[in-house]
GROMACS .gro file of C-alpha atoms in nm:
model
  256
    1MET     CA    1   1.339   2.360   1.183
    2LYS     CA    2   1.100   2.139   1.376
    3SER     CA    3   1.003   2.181   1.738
    4PHE     CA    4   1.229   1.989   1.980
    5GLU     CA    5   1.426   1.864   1.682
    6PHE     CA    6   1.716   1.773   1.908
    7LEU     CA    7   1.500   1.486   2.043
    8SER     CA    8   1.400   1.341   1.706
    9LYS     CA    9   1.542   1.041   1.523
   10LYS     CA   10   1.643   1.111   1.165
   11ARG     CA   11   1.484   0.899   0.896
   12GLU     CA   12   1.584   0.844   0.536
   13ASN     CA   13   1.471   1.126   0.309
   14LYS     CA   14   1.232   1.065   0.020
   15PRO     CA   15   1.231   0.891  -0.215
   16ARG     CA   16   1.276   0.615   0.040
   17LYS     CA   17   1.366   0.255  -0.038
   18LYS     CA   18   1.251   0.136   0.303
   19GLY     CA   19   1.040   0.268   0.587
   20ILE     CA   20   0.767   0.334   0.332
   21THR     CA   21   0.426   0.455   0.445
   22MET     CA   22   0.127   0.402   0.217
   23VAL     CA   23  -0.181   0.603   0.308
   24LEU     CA   24  -0.539   0.525   0.207
   25ASP     CA   25  -0.737   0.815   0.060
   26LYS     CA   26  -1.105   0.725   0.089
   27GLY     CA   27  -1.225   1.037  -0.090
   28LEU     CA   28  -1.070   1.343   0.072
   29GLY     CA   29  -1.160   1.682  -0.066
   30LEU     CA   30  -0.878   1.871  -0.236
   31GLU     CA   31  -0.847   2.140   0.031
   32THR     CA   32  -0.851   1.885   0.314
   33ALA     CA   33  -0.591   1.668   0.140
   34THR     CA   34  -0.371   1.970   0.066
   35SER     CA   35  -0.383   2.090   0.426
   36LEU     CA   36  -0.299   1.739   0.550
   37MET     CA   37  -0.002   1.704   0.315
   38ASN     CA   38   0.128   2.047   0.411
   39ILE     CA   39   0.167   1.926   0.770
   40ALA     CA   40   0.241   1.554   0.722
   41GLY     CA   41   0.325   1.493   0.357
   42GLU     CA   42   0.693   1.433   0.427
   43TYR     CA   43   0.597   1.112   0.607
   44VAL     CA   44   0.392   0.971   0.318
   45ASP     CA   45   0.546   0.779   0.029
   46TYR     CA   46   0.245   0.632  -0.152
   47LEU     CA   47  -0.113   0.753  -0.159
   48LYS     CA   48  -0.376   0.501  -0.267
   49PHE     CA   49  -0.705   0.625  -0.407
   50GLY     CA   50  -0.904   0.349  -0.238
   51TRP     CA   51  -1.125   0.099  -0.417
   52GLY     CA   52  -1.331   0.261  -0.692
   53THR     CA   53  -1.352   0.604  -0.526
   54SER     CA   54  -1.199   0.774  -0.829
   55ILE     CA   55  -1.505   0.680  -1.036
   56VAL     CA   56  -1.749   0.881  -0.825
   57HIS     CA   57  -1.549   1.206  -0.832
   58LYS     CA   58  -1.496   1.452  -1.116
   59GLN     CA   59  -1.185   1.420  -1.330
   60LYS     CA   60  -1.067   1.772  -1.249
   61ILE     CA   61  -1.067   1.692  -0.876
   62ILE     CA   62  -0.872   1.369  -0.926
   63LYS     CA   63  -0.622   1.545  -1.151
   64ALA     CA   64  -0.573   1.823  -0.899
   65LYS     CA   65  -0.519   1.576  -0.618
   66THR     CA   66  -0.269   1.361  -0.808
   67GLN     CA   67  -0.073   1.673  -0.901
   68MET     CA   68  -0.077   1.800  -0.544
   69TYR     CA   69   0.043   1.467  -0.404
   70LYS     CA   70   0.326   1.452  -0.657
   71GLN     CA   71   0.434   1.802  -0.553
   72HIS     CA   72   0.493   1.653  -0.207
   73ASN     CA   73   0.708   1.377  -0.360
   74ILE     CA   74   0.431   1.123  -0.300
   75THR     CA   75   0.336   0.857  -0.553
   76PRO     CA   76  -0.043   0.850  -0.599
   77TYR     CA   77  -0.191   0.531  -0.740
   78THR     CA   78  -0.521   0.365  -0.819
   79GLY     CA   79  -0.652   0.095  -0.586
   80GLY     CA   80  -0.660  -0.263  -0.705
   81THR     CA   81  -1.039  -0.280  -0.713
   82LEU     CA   82  -1.040  -0.026  -0.996
   83PHE     CA   83  -0.813  -0.251  -1.202
   84GLU     CA   84  -1.038  -0.549  -1.128
   85LEU     CA   85  -1.344  -0.352  -1.243
   86ALA     CA   86  -1.164  -0.274  -1.568
   87TYR     CA   87  -1.075  -0.642  -1.605
   88ILE     CA   88  -1.425  -0.780  -1.561
   89ASN     CA   89  -1.562  -0.514  -1.800
   90ASP     CA   90  -1.291  -0.580  -2.060
   91LYS     CA   91  -1.172  -0.217  -2.036
   92ILE     CA   92  -0.805  -0.258  -1.949
   93GLU     CA   93  -0.676  -0.040  -2.234
   94GLU     CA   94  -0.924   0.237  -2.146
   95PHE     CA   95  -0.822   0.202  -1.782
   96PHE     CA   96  -0.454   0.254  -1.864
   97THR     CA   97  -0.533   0.557  -2.080
   98GLU     CA   98  -0.754   0.718  -1.816
   99ALA     CA   99  -0.496   0.655  -1.540
  100HIS     CA  100  -0.230   0.828  -1.749
  101ASN     CA  101  -0.460   1.120  -1.828
  102LEU     CA  102  -0.546   1.169  -1.462
  103GLY     CA  103  -0.179   1.184  -1.369
  104PHE     CA  104  -0.132   0.851  -1.193
  105PRO     CA  105   0.230   0.732  -1.223
  106ALA     CA  106   0.146   0.400  -1.058
  107ILE     CA  107  -0.135   0.148  -1.039
  108GLU     CA  108  -0.219  -0.145  -0.816
  109ILE     CA  109  -0.292  -0.482  -0.972
  110SER     CA  110  -0.482  -0.727  -0.756
  111ASP     CA  111  -0.716  -1.023  -0.776
  112GLY     CA  112  -0.878  -0.989  -0.436
  113SER     CA  113  -1.237  -0.967  -0.556
  114THR     CA  114  -1.227  -1.140  -0.894
  115ASN     CA  115  -1.126  -1.469  -1.049
  116ILE     CA  116  -0.817  -1.358  -1.238
  117THR     CA  117  -0.576  -1.645  -1.279
  118HIS     CA  118  -0.227  -1.592  -1.147
  119LYS     CA  119  -0.094  -1.629  -1.502
  120GLU     CA  120  -0.322  -1.348  -1.621
  121LYS     CA  121  -0.224  -1.131  -1.328
  122ILE     CA  122   0.143  -1.170  -1.416
  123LYS     CA  123   0.059  -1.079  -1.777
  124TYR     CA  124  -0.108  -0.756  -1.669
  125ILE     CA  125   0.178  -0.662  -1.437
  126LYS     CA  126   0.416  -0.691  -1.732
  127LYS     CA  127   0.173  -0.503  -1.958
  128ALA     CA  128   0.137  -0.218  -1.708
  129LYS     CA  129   0.515  -0.189  -1.687
  130LYS     CA  130   0.530  -0.159  -2.067
  131GLU     CA  131   0.272   0.119  -2.036
  132ASN     CA  132   0.525   0.303  -1.812
  133PHE     CA  133   0.337   0.256  -1.486
  134GLN     CA  134   0.503   0.168  -1.160
  135VAL     CA  135   0.319  -0.139  -1.036
  136LEU     CA  136   0.225  -0.237  -0.685
  137SER     CA  137   0.061  -0.578  -0.674
  138GLU     CA  138  -0.144  -0.727  -0.394
  139VAL     CA  139  -0.160  -1.091  -0.287
  140GLY     CA  140  -0.463  -1.224  -0.104
  141LYS     CA  141  -0.840  -1.241  -0.129
  142LYS     CA  142  -1.085  -0.999   0.032
  143ASP     CA  143  -1.324  -1.280   0.124
  144PRO     CA  144  -1.175  -1.442   0.440
  145THR     CA  145  -1.301  -1.788   0.337
  146LEU     CA  146  -1.132  -1.768  -0.003
  147ASP     CA  147  -0.820  -1.611   0.147
  148LYS     CA  148  -0.777  -1.902   0.386
  149GLU     CA  149  -0.761  -2.137   0.086
  150LEU     CA  150  -0.433  -1.972  -0.011
  151THR     CA  151  -0.155  -2.155   0.174
  152ILE     CA  152   0.146  -1.964   0.303
  153ASN     CA  153   0.368  -2.138   0.046
  154GLU     CA  154   0.132  -2.036  -0.235
  155ARG     CA  155   0.124  -1.681  -0.101
  156ILE     CA  156   0.503  -1.664  -0.096
  157LYS     CA  157   0.532  -1.809  -0.446
  158GLN     CA  158   0.283  -1.558  -0.585
  159MET     CA  159   0.463  -1.270  -0.414
  160GLN     CA  160   0.797  -1.366  -0.568
  161ASN     CA  161   0.643  -1.427  -0.911
  162GLU     CA  162   0.493  -1.079  -0.907
  163LEU     CA  163   0.818  -0.916  -0.802
  164ASP     CA  164   0.995  -1.105  -1.080
  165ALA     CA  165   0.731  -0.980  -1.326
  166GLY     CA  166   0.808  -0.619  -1.239
  167SER     CA  167   0.613  -0.517  -0.929
  168SER     CA  168   0.801  -0.256  -0.728
  169LEU     CA  169   0.629  -0.364  -0.410
  170VAL     CA  170   0.407  -0.659  -0.324
  171ILE     CA  171   0.126  -0.585  -0.082
  172VAL     CA  172   0.012  -0.836   0.179
  173GLU     CA  173  -0.368  -0.812   0.191
  174ALA     CA  174  -0.530  -0.710   0.520
  175ARG     CA  175  -0.809  -0.482   0.396
  176GLU     CA  176  -0.909  -0.166   0.582
  177GLY     CA  177  -1.012  -0.349   0.898
  178GLY     CA  178  -0.707  -0.574   0.943
  179LYS     CA  179  -0.896  -0.866   1.097
  180ASN     CA  180  -0.956  -1.230   0.997
  181ILE     CA  181  -0.764  -1.206   0.674
  182GLY     CA  182  -0.413  -1.271   0.547
  183ILE     CA  183  -0.159  -1.250   0.824
  184PHE     CA  184  -0.407  -1.138   1.091
  185ASP     CA  185  -0.644  -1.353   1.295
  186LYS     CA  186  -1.006  -1.275   1.387
  187THR     CA  187  -0.901  -1.034   1.660
  188GLY     CA  188  -0.641  -0.857   1.446
  189ASN     CA  189  -0.337  -1.019   1.603
  190ALA     CA  190  -0.049  -1.099   1.369
  191LYS     CA  191   0.024  -1.460   1.273
  192GLU     CA  192   0.393  -1.439   1.351
  193THR     CA  193   0.487  -1.784   1.223
  194GLU     CA  194   0.348  -1.703   0.878
  195ILE     CA  195   0.513  -1.361   0.880
  196ASP     CA  196   0.846  -1.525   0.960
  197GLN     CA  197   0.803  -1.758   0.664
  198ILE     CA  198   0.738  -1.463   0.434
  199ILE     CA  199   1.036  -1.257   0.547
  200ASN     CA  200   1.262  -1.563   0.525
  201ASN     CA  201   1.175  -1.598   0.157
  202ILE     CA  202   1.100  -1.248   0.025
  203ASP     CA  203   1.315  -0.933   0.028
  204LYS     CA  204   1.163  -0.740   0.321
  205ASN     CA  205   1.221  -0.407   0.147
  206LYS     CA  206   0.990  -0.524  -0.132
  207ILE     CA  207   0.703  -0.613   0.101
  208LEU     CA  208   0.431  -0.364   0.193
  209TRP     CA  209   0.242  -0.492   0.496
  210GLU     CA  210  -0.113  -0.364   0.524
  211ALA     CA  211  -0.141  -0.272   0.892
  212PRO     CA  212  -0.436  -0.038   0.945
  213ASN     CA  213  -0.451  -0.069   1.323
  214LYS     CA  214  -0.211   0.082   1.575
  215ASP     CA  215  -0.131  -0.247   1.753
  216GLN     CA  216  -0.037  -0.400   1.417
  217GLN     CA  217   0.189  -0.106   1.336
  218VAL     CA  218   0.358  -0.140   1.675
  219PHE     CA  219   0.403  -0.514   1.619
  220PHE     CA  220   0.582  -0.467   1.286
  221ILE     CA  221   0.799  -0.180   1.407
  222LEU     CA  222   0.916  -0.376   1.710
  223LYS     CA  223   0.968  -0.692   1.506
  224LEU     CA  224   1.125  -0.552   1.188
  225GLY     CA  225   1.240  -0.204   1.291
  226ASN     CA  226   1.117   0.144   1.208
  227THR     CA  227   1.210   0.101   0.842
  228VAL     CA  228   0.939  -0.160   0.785
  229ASN     CA  229   0.702  -0.078   0.497
  230LEU     CA  230   0.345  -0.027   0.618
  231GLY     CA  231   0.025   0.038   0.425
  232ASN     CA  232  -0.347   0.110   0.445
  233ILE     CA  233  -0.270   0.380   0.697
  234SER     CA  234  -0.564   0.608   0.768
  235THR     CA  235  -0.523   0.976   0.683
  236ASP     CA  236  -0.594   1.038   1.052
  237ASP     CA  237  -0.297   0.822   1.155
  238ILE     CA  238  -0.009   0.960   0.946
  239THR     CA  239   0.148   1.156   1.230
  240SER     CA  240   0.062   0.884   1.481
  241LEU     CA  241   0.251   0.624   1.279
  242GLU     CA  242   0.550   0.851   1.230
  243THR     CA  243   0.577   0.905   1.606
  244LEU     CA  244   0.576   0.527   1.649
  245ARG     CA  245   0.853   0.498   1.390
  246GLN     CA  246   1.060   0.763   1.568
  247GLY     CA  247   1.010   0.621   1.918
  248LEU     CA  248   0.803   0.917   2.036
  249ARG     CA  249   0.519   0.715   2.190
  250GLY     CA  250   0.508   0.485   2.490
  251ASP     CA  251   0.475   0.180   2.265
  252THR     CA  252   0.814   0.231   2.101
  253ILE     CA  253   1.006   0.481   2.316
  254GLY     CA  254   1.350   0.344   2.395
  255LYS     CA  255   1.289   0.042   2.169
  256ILE     CA  256   1.383   0.180   1.829
   0.00000   0.00000   0.00000
């Protein structure tokens, strides 16, 4: 039983179909990650091994971490940059094999840093599904200049195409900083008109909004409710976000 449980708001138990929280692991040690999941793992649905961090750590550590996360009913997955590295090095088959061997049940497929055509991206989403991976795909470029070339209609079309190809969730790019990219302006404020266009055309339960900053998390919770799917959450902010979802902070108290 939790402390002051009579004041809490119940949320859907895992595995959740909505209200998903994706956390960014930037290279936590096994003991640190284990301790964190012991206290807050019930609030985490997906755990992304960010960028190419898996490459610089020993296999036994990665295996131990993926196993530990799965024991907490969390889906660990490789970041999209790792897939893109495999693509530009013509090592996709080796990438799939290594991901399986390390215990990843899911992978992210993105084109944020490379020149993969949308047609190729769709092909690899379908291929990953055939390899028995759950796929999360990301739409958007990591270079703000290139990202701005993607119109909102093109973004929506790509999102739907990727869901149709088999992606479980489609991620709206915002990077770790959440500023001057995708649905956020230079100061990190949400572009509400564009967000409205997305949610009017795409199943909101299939969208994972990258929202690394607290004000962005508050915005989405107040706009779309505490069952909005949010990603790129810092390991330091897991409990913070959950209190926002449950209306336990001044920003959302009495508003959920």
